[in-house]
Coordinates of C-alpha atoms in Angstrom, one line a residue:
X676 CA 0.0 0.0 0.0
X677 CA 1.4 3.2 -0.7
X678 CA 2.0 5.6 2.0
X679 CA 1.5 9.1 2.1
X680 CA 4.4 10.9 1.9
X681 CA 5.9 13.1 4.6
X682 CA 9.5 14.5 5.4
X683 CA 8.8 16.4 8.8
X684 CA 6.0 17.4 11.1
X685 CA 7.5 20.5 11.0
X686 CA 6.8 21.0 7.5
X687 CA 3.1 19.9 7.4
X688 CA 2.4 22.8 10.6
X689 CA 4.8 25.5 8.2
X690 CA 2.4 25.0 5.1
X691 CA -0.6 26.1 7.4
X692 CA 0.8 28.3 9.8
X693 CA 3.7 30.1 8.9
X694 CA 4.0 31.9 12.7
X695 CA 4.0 29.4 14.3
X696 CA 7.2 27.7 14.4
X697 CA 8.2 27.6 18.2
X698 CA 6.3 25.1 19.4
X699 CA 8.4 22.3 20.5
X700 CA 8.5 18.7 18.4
X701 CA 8.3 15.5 20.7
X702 CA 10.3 12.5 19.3
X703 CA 9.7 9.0 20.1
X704 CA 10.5 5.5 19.8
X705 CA 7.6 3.3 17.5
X706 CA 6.9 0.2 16.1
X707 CA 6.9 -0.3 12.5
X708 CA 4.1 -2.1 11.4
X709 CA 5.1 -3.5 7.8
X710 CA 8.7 -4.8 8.9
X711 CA 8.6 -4.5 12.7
X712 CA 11.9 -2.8 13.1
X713 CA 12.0 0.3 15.2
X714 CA 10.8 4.0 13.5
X715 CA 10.5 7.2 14.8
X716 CA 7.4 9.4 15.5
X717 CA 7.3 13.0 15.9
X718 CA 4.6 14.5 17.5
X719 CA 3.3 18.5 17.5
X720 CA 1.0 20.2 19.4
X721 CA -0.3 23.4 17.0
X722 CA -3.0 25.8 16.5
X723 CA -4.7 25.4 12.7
X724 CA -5.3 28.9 12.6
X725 CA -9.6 30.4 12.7
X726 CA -10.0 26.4 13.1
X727 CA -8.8 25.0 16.9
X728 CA -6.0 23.1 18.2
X729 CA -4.3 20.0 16.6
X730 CA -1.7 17.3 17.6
X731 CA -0.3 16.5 14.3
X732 CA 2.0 13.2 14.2
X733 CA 4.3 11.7 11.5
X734 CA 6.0 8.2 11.5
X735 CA 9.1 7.6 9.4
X736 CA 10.7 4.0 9.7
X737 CA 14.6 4.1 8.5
X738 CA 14.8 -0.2 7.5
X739 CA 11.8 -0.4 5.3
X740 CA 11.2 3.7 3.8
X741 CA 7.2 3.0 5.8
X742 CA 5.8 6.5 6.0
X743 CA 2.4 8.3 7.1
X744 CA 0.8 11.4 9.5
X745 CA -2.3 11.5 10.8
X746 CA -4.6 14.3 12.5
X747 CA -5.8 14.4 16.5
X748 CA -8.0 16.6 17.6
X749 CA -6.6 18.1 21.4
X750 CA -9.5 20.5 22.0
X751 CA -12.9 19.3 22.9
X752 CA -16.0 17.6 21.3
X753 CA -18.0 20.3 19.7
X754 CA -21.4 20.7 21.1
X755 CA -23.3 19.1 17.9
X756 CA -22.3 17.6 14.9
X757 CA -21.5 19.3 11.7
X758 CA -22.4 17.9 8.1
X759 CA -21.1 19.4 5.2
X760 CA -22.5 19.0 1.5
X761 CA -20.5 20.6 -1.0
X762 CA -21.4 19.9 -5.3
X763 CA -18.4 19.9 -8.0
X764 CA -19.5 20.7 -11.1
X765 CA -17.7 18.7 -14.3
X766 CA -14.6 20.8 -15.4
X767 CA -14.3 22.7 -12.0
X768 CA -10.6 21.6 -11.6
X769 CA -9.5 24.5 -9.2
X770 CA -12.6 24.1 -6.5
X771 CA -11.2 20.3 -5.9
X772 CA -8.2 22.1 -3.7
X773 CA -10.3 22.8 -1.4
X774 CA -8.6 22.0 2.2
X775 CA -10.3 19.5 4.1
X776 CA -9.8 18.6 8.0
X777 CA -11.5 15.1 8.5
X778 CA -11.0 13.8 12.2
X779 CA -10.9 10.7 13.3
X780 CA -14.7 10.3 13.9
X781 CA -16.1 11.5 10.0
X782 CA -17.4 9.8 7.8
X783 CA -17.0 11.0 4.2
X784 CA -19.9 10.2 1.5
X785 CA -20.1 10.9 -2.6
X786 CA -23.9 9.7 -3.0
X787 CA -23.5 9.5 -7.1
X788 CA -20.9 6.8 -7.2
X789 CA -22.7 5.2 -3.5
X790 CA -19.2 5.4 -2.0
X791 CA -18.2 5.9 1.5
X792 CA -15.3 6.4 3.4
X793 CA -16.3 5.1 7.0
X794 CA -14.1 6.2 10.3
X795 CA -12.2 3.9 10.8
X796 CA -11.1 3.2 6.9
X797 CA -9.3 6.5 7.0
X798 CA -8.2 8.3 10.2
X799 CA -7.8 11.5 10.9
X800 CA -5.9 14.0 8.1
X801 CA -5.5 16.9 6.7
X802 CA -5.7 17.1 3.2
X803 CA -7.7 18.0 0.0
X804 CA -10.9 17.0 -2.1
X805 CA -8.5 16.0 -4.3
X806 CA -6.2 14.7 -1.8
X807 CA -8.9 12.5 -0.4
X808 CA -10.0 10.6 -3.2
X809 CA -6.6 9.7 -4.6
X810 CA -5.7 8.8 -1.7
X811 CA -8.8 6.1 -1.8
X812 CA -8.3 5.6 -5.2
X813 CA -4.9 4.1 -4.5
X814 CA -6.1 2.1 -1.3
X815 CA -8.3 0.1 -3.2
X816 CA -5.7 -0.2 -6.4
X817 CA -3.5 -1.6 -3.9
X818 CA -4.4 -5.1 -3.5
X819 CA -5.6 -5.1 -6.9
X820 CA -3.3 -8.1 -8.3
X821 CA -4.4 -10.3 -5.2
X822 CA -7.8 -9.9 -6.1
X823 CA -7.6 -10.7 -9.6
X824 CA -6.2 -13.9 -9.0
X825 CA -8.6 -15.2 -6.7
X826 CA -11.8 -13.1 -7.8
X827 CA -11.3 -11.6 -10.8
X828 CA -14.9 -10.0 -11.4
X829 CA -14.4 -8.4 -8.1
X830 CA -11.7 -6.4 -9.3
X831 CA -13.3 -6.2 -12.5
X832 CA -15.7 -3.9 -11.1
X833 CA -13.1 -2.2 -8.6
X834 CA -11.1 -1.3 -11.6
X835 CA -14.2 0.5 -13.1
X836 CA -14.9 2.1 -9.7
X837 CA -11.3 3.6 -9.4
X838 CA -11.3 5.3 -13.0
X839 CA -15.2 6.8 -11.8
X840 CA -13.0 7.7 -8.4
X841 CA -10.1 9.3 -10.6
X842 CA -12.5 11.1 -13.2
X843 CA -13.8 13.1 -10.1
X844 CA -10.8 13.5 -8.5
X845 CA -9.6 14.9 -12.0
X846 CA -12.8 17.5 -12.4
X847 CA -14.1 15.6 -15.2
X848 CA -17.5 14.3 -13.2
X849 CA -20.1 16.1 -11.5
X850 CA -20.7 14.7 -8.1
X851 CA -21.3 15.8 -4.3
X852 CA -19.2 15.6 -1.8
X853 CA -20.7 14.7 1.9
X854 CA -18.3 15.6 5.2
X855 CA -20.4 13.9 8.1
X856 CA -18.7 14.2 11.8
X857 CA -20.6 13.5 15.1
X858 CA -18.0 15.1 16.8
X859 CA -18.4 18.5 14.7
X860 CA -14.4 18.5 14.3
X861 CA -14.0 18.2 10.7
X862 CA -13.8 21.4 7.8
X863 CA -14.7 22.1 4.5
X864 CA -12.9 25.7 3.2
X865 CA -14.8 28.2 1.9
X866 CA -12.6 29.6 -0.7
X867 CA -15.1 32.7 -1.0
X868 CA -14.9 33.6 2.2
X869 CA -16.2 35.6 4.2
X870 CA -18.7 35.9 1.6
X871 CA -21.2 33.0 1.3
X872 CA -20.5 29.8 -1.0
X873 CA -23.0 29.0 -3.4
X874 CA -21.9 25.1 -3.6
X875 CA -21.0 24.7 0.1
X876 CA -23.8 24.1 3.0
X877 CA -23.4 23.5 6.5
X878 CA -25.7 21.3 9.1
X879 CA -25.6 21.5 12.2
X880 CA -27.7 18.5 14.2
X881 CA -28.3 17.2 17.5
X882 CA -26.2 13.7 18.0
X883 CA -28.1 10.2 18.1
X884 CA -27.6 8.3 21.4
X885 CA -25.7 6.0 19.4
X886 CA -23.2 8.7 18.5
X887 CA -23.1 10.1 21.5
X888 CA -21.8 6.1 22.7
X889 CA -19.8 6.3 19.8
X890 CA -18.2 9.6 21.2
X891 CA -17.2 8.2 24.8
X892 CA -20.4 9.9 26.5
X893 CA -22.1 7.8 28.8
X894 CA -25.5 6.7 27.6
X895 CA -28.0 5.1 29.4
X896 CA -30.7 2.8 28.3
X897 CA -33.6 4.6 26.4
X898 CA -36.9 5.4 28.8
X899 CA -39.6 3.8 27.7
X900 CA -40.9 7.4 27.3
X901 CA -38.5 8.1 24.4
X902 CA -39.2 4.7 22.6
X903 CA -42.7 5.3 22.1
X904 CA -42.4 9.2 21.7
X905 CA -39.7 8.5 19.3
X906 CA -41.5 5.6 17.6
X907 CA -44.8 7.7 16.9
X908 CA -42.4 10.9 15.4
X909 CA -41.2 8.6 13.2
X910 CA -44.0 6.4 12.2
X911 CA -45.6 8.6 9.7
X912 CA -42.5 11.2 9.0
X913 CA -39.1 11.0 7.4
X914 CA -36.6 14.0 8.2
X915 CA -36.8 17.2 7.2
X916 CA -33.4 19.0 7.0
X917 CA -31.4 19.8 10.0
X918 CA -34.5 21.3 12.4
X919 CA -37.0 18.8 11.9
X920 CA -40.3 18.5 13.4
X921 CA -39.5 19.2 16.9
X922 CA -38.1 22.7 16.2
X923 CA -40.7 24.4 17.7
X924 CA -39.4 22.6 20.8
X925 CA -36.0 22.9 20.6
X926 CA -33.4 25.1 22.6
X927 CA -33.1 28.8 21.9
X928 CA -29.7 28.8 23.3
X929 CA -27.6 26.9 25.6
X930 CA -24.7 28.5 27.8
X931 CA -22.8 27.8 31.1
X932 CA -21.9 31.7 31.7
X933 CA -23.2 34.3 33.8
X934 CA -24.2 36.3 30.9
X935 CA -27.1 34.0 30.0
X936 CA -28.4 34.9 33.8
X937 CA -27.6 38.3 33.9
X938 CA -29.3 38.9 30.1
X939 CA -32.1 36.5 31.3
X940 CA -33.2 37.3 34.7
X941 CA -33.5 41.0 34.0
X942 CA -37.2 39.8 33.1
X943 CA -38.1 37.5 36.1
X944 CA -38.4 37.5 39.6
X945 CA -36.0 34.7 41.7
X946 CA -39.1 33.5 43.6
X947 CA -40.7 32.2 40.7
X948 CA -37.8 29.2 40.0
X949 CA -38.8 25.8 40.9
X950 CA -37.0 22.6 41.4
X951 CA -37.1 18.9 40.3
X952 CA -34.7 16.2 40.3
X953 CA -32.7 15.3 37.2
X954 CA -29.9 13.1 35.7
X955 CA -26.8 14.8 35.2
X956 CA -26.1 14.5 31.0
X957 CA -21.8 14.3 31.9
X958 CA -21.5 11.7 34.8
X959 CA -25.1 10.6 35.1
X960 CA -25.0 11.0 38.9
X961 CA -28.3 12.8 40.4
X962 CA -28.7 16.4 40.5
X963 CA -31.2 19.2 40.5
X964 CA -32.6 21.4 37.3
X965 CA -34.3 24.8 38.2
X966 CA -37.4 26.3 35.8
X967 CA -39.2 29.0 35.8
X968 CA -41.3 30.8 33.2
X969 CA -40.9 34.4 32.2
X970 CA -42.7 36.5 29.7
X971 CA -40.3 38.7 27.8
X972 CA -41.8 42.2 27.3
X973 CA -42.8 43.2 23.2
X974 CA -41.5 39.0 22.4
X975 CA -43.0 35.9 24.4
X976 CA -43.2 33.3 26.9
X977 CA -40.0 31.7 27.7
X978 CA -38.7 28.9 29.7
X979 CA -35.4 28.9 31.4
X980 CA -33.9 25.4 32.7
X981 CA -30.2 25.5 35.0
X982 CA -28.5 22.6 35.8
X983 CA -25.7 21.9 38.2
X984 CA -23.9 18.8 39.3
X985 CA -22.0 18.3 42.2
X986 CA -20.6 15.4 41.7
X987 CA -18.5 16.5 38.4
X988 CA -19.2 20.4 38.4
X989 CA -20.9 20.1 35.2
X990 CA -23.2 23.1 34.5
X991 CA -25.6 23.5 31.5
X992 CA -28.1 26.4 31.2
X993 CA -31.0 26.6 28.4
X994 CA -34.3 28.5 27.3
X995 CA -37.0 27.1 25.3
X996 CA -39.4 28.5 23.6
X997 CA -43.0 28.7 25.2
X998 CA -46.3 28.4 23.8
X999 CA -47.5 27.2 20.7
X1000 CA -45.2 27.1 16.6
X1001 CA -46.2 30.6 15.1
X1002 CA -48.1 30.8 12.4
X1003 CA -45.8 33.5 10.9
X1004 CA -42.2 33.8 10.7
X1005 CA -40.9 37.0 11.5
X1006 CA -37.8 39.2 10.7
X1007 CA -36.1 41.8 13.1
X1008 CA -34.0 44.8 12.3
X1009 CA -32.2 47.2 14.6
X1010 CA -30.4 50.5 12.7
X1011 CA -27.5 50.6 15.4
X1012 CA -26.1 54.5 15.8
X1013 CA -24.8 54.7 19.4
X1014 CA -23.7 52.6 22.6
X1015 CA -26.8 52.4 23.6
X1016 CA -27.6 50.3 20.4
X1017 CA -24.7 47.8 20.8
X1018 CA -26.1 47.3 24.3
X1019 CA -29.3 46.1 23.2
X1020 CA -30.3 42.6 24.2
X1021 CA -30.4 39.7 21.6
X1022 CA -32.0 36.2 21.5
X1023 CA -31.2 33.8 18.4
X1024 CA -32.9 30.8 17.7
X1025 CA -31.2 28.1 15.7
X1026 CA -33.7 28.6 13.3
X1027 CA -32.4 32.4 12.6
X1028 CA -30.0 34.1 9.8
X1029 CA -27.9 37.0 10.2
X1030 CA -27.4 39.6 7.8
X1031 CA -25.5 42.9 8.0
X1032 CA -25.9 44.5 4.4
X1033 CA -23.8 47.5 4.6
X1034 CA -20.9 44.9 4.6
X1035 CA -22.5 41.9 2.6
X1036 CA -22.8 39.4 5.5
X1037 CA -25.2 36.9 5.6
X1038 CA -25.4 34.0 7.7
X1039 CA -27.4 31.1 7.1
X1040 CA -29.8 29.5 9.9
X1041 CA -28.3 27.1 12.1
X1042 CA -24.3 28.6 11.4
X1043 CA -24.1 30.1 15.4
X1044 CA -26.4 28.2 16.9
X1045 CA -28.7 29.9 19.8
X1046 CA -27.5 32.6 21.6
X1047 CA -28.5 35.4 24.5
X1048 CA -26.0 38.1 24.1
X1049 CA -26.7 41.4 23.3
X1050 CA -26.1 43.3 20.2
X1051 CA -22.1 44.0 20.8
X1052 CA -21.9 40.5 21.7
X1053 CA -23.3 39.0 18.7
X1054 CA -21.6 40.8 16.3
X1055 CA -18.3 39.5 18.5
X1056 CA -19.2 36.0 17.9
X1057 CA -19.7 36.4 14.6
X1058 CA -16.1 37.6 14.2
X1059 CA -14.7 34.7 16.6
X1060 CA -17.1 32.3 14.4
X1061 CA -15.6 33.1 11.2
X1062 CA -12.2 33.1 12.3
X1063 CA -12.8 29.6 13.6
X1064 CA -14.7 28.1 11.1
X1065 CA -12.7 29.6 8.0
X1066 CA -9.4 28.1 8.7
X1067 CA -6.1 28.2 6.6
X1068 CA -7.3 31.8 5.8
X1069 CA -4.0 32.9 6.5
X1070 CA -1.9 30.1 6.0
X1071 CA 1.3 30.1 3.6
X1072 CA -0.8 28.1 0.9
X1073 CA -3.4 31.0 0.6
X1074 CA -3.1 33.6 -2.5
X1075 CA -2.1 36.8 -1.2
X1076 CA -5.0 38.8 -3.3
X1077 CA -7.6 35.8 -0.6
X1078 CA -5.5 36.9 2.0
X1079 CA -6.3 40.8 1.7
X1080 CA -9.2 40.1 0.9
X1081 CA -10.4 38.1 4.5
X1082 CA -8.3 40.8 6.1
X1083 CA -10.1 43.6 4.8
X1084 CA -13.7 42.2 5.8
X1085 CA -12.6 41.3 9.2
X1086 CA -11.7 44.6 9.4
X1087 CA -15.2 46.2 8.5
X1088 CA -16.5 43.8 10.7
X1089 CA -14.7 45.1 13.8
X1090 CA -15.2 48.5 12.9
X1091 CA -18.9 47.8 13.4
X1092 CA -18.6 48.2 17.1
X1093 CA -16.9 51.7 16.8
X1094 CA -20.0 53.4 15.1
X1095 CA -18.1 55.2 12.4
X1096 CA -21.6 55.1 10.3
X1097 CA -24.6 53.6 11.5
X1098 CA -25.6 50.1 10.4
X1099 CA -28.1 47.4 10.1
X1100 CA -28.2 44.0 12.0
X1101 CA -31.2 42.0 10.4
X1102 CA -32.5 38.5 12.1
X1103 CA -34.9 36.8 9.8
X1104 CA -36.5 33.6 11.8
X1105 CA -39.0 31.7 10.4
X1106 CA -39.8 30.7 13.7
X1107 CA -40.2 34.0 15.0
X1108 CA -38.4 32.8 18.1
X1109 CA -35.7 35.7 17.8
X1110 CA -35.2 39.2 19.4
X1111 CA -34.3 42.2 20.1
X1112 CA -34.6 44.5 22.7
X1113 CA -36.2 47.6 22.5
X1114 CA -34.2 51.0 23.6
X1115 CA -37.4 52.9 24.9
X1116 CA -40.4 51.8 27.3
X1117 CA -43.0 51.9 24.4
X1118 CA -41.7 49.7 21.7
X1119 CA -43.8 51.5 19.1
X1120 CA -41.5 54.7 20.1
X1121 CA -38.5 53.0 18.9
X1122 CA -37.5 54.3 15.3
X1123 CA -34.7 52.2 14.5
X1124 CA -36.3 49.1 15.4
X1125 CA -38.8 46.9 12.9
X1126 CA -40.1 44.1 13.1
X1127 CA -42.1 42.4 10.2
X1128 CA -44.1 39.2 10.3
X1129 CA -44.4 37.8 6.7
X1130 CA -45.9 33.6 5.9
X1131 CA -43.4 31.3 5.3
X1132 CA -43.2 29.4 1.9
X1133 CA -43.8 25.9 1.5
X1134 CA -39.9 24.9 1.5
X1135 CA -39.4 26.6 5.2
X1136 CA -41.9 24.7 6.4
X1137 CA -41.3 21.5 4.5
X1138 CA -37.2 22.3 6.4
X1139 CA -39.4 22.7 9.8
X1140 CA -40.9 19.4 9.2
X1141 CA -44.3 21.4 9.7
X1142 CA -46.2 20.2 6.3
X1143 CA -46.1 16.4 7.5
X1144 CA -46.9 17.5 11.3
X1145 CA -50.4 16.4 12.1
X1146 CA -52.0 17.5 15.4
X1147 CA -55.9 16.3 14.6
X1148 CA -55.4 13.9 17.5
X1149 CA -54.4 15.8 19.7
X1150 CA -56.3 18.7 19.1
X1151 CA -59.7 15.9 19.2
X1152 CA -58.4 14.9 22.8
X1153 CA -58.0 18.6 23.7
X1154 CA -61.3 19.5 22.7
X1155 CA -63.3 16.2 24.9
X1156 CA -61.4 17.4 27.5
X1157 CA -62.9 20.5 27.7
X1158 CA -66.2 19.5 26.5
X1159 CA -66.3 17.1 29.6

């Protein structure tokens, strides 16, 4: 099998980050797994940078020429998973370098030709499109005259496989290109970043109790609750995108700071929280969860759950939506001229996009997740979100003319909060589970603030899992009830 080539550690952190070249290399003593004779591995601890922290190894064995490297992730497990779909177009040559992070725990998919790279075929590397399907392309050539001699239509039809495999690894096929990591770990680039990519689209999804298991969480047998409410949800339904039918339900936001509380319980009274026992989701040792309900002036009802464990300190904070799915979506936009304007407070659903025309940003639903911050704050994440998910922006391997490019939005983006010229933050949520704070007691007095309730198409709620949802049921059983 051929190996993929690599001189130095040194050199793969150099071609990504050209700063960073005093972190110490740690050398040890490894087996050789094709002659058994002592190599050596060399292992770096680095920063990707805009992306997160890495532990880059590379073996090299001096009796037998065996060579290879391979990705670790040395930060933590992102808080959902992450699913990239990306299309190539036949004759699209140059978009096939696009730099691709695939940790250990991704799976990589290319529906068309009904291939899959599973976990544990390749582990985690960092690499191209192009890279990546060579690189498979050459695995399965490998033991190619083995296979002939003992079954020859087998590699019949793995030799017709690998020139499919090669024609889109050359640009000369149309086909998609699926990134899926539980873990949330792995990266597509955007090569038209910051601005948005019209063949790249990120998921974002809540993990499976299986993947969570796969992950190293503990995971306790399902409640016979869950089977049956799970069973009827997906009796009748398939899924519908990456909010599904329970979107309505879902989390606004999640958060373990004080900010959430402090932005939160300026609406609500302490006396109101009430208690109930609870399984802690980290250590699954018995703790408490405090609730209460709270009616956010000029927006709705909310509930906000806290969480603390004792046992392993493990804190989680959340707020739901209350009430019933609105039969509107609704989109919110603050003209911010002063302090007092970047002081404003902000809730954003999952279910919300972003978009700040005076410098063409636009982010698509689901890209930050929830948050409670205020106005400052969100544009803030924004910048800390880009930078992170955009890596190799400044990397040695990035065209200069990219370069100035990322460089000069990042600057108009900062330069937001220094209210040179007034500006526009738009949420559009077809949820209407967004907000923003008004500046004034009456929000009707508040002349840079709209608010417009529009219907949402037949796509947004096919994405919502809303056109399949049928509550005839329970609406019947609401209606005896009363009757009686």
């Amino acid at each position: 099998m051929e190996a993929t080539p690599i001189l130095d550690v040194r050199s793969v952190v150099e071609s990504i980050d050209g700063n960073n070249n005093s972190s110490p290399v740690y050398q040890v003593e490894s087996l050789c797994m094709r002659c058994y004779e002592n190599g050596t591995t060399r292992f770096l601890l680095t920063l990707i940078p805009h992306f997160r922290k890495i532990l880059l190894s590379a073996f090299e064995c001096p009796h037998c020429g065996e060579r290879n490297n391979e990705v670790q992730f040395a930060g933590e497990i992102q808080p959902r998973g992450s699913r990239y779909h990306v299309e190539f177009s036949s004759g699209d040559q140059k978009m096939l370098n696009r730099q691709v992070v695939k940790s250990e725990t991704a799976t990589i998919k290319i529906p068309q030709l009904e291939f899959e790279i599973p976990p544990e075929a390749q582990r985690g590397s960092l690499s191209t499109v192009e890279g990546i399907l060579l690189r498979a392309s050459n695995e399965l050539q490998a033991l190619q005259e083995e296979r002939k001699k003992v079954d020859p239509q087998t590699a019949e039809a793995i030799d017709q496989f690998i020139l499919k495999l090669k024609e889109c690894a050359a640009g000369n096929s149309s086909f998609t290109f699926i990134l899926d990591d539980p873990a949330g770990n792995s990266f597509v680039e955007n090569p038209f970043a910051p601005s948005q990519d019209p063949a790249l689209s990120i998921e974002f999804y809540e993990r499976t109790r299986e993947q969570q298991a796969l992950l190293g969480y503990l995971v306790g047998p399902p409640q016979a609750s869950e089977v049956s409410t799970g069973a009827a949800l997906n009796s009748n339904a398939g899924p519908h995108g990456s909010v599904g039918a329970v979107a309505g339900r879902r989390a606004i936001a999640q958060s373990n700071s004080a900010e959430f509380a402090e932005a939160i319980c300026r609406y609500t009274a302490p006396e109101e929280v009430m208690t109930f026992p609870s399984t802690c989701g980290a250590c699954a040792v018995s703790c408490e969860t405090r609730m209460f309900v709270t009616n956010i002036p000029y927006f709705q009802e909310v509930i906000i759950m806290a969480s603390t464990c004792d046992a392993c300190g493990y804190r989680n904070s959340e707020l739901k939506a209350g009430g019933a799915i609105p039969t509107k979506g609704k989109k919110v936009s603050v003209i911010v001229k002063d302090i007092r304007d970047l002081g404003r407070d902000v809730i954003k659903s999952d279910t919300a996009s972003v978009i700040i025309p005076e410098i063409d940003l636009e982010l698509e639903s689901g890209t930050l997740g929830g948050a409670v911050t205020t106005v400052e704050g969100l544009v803030t994440k924004i910048s800390e979100a880009l930078e992170r998910v955009h890596g190799f922006t400044f990397g040695d391997s990035l065209e200069e003319g990219e370069k100035e490019k990322w460089q000069d939005f990042r600057a108009r983006l900062v330069k937001l909060l220094s209210l040179e010229e007034p500006w526009t933050l738009i949420m559009d949520d077809a949820l209407a589970n967004s907000f923003i704070a008004p500046a004034c007691d009456d929000i009707k007095d508040d002349q840079q603030l709209t608010i417009e309730e529009y219907e949402r198409s037949w796509e947004q709620n096919e994405e919502l899992g809303l056109n399949d949802m049928d509550t005839s049921s329970a609406d019947a059983t609401y209606n005896s009830i009363n009757s009686s």
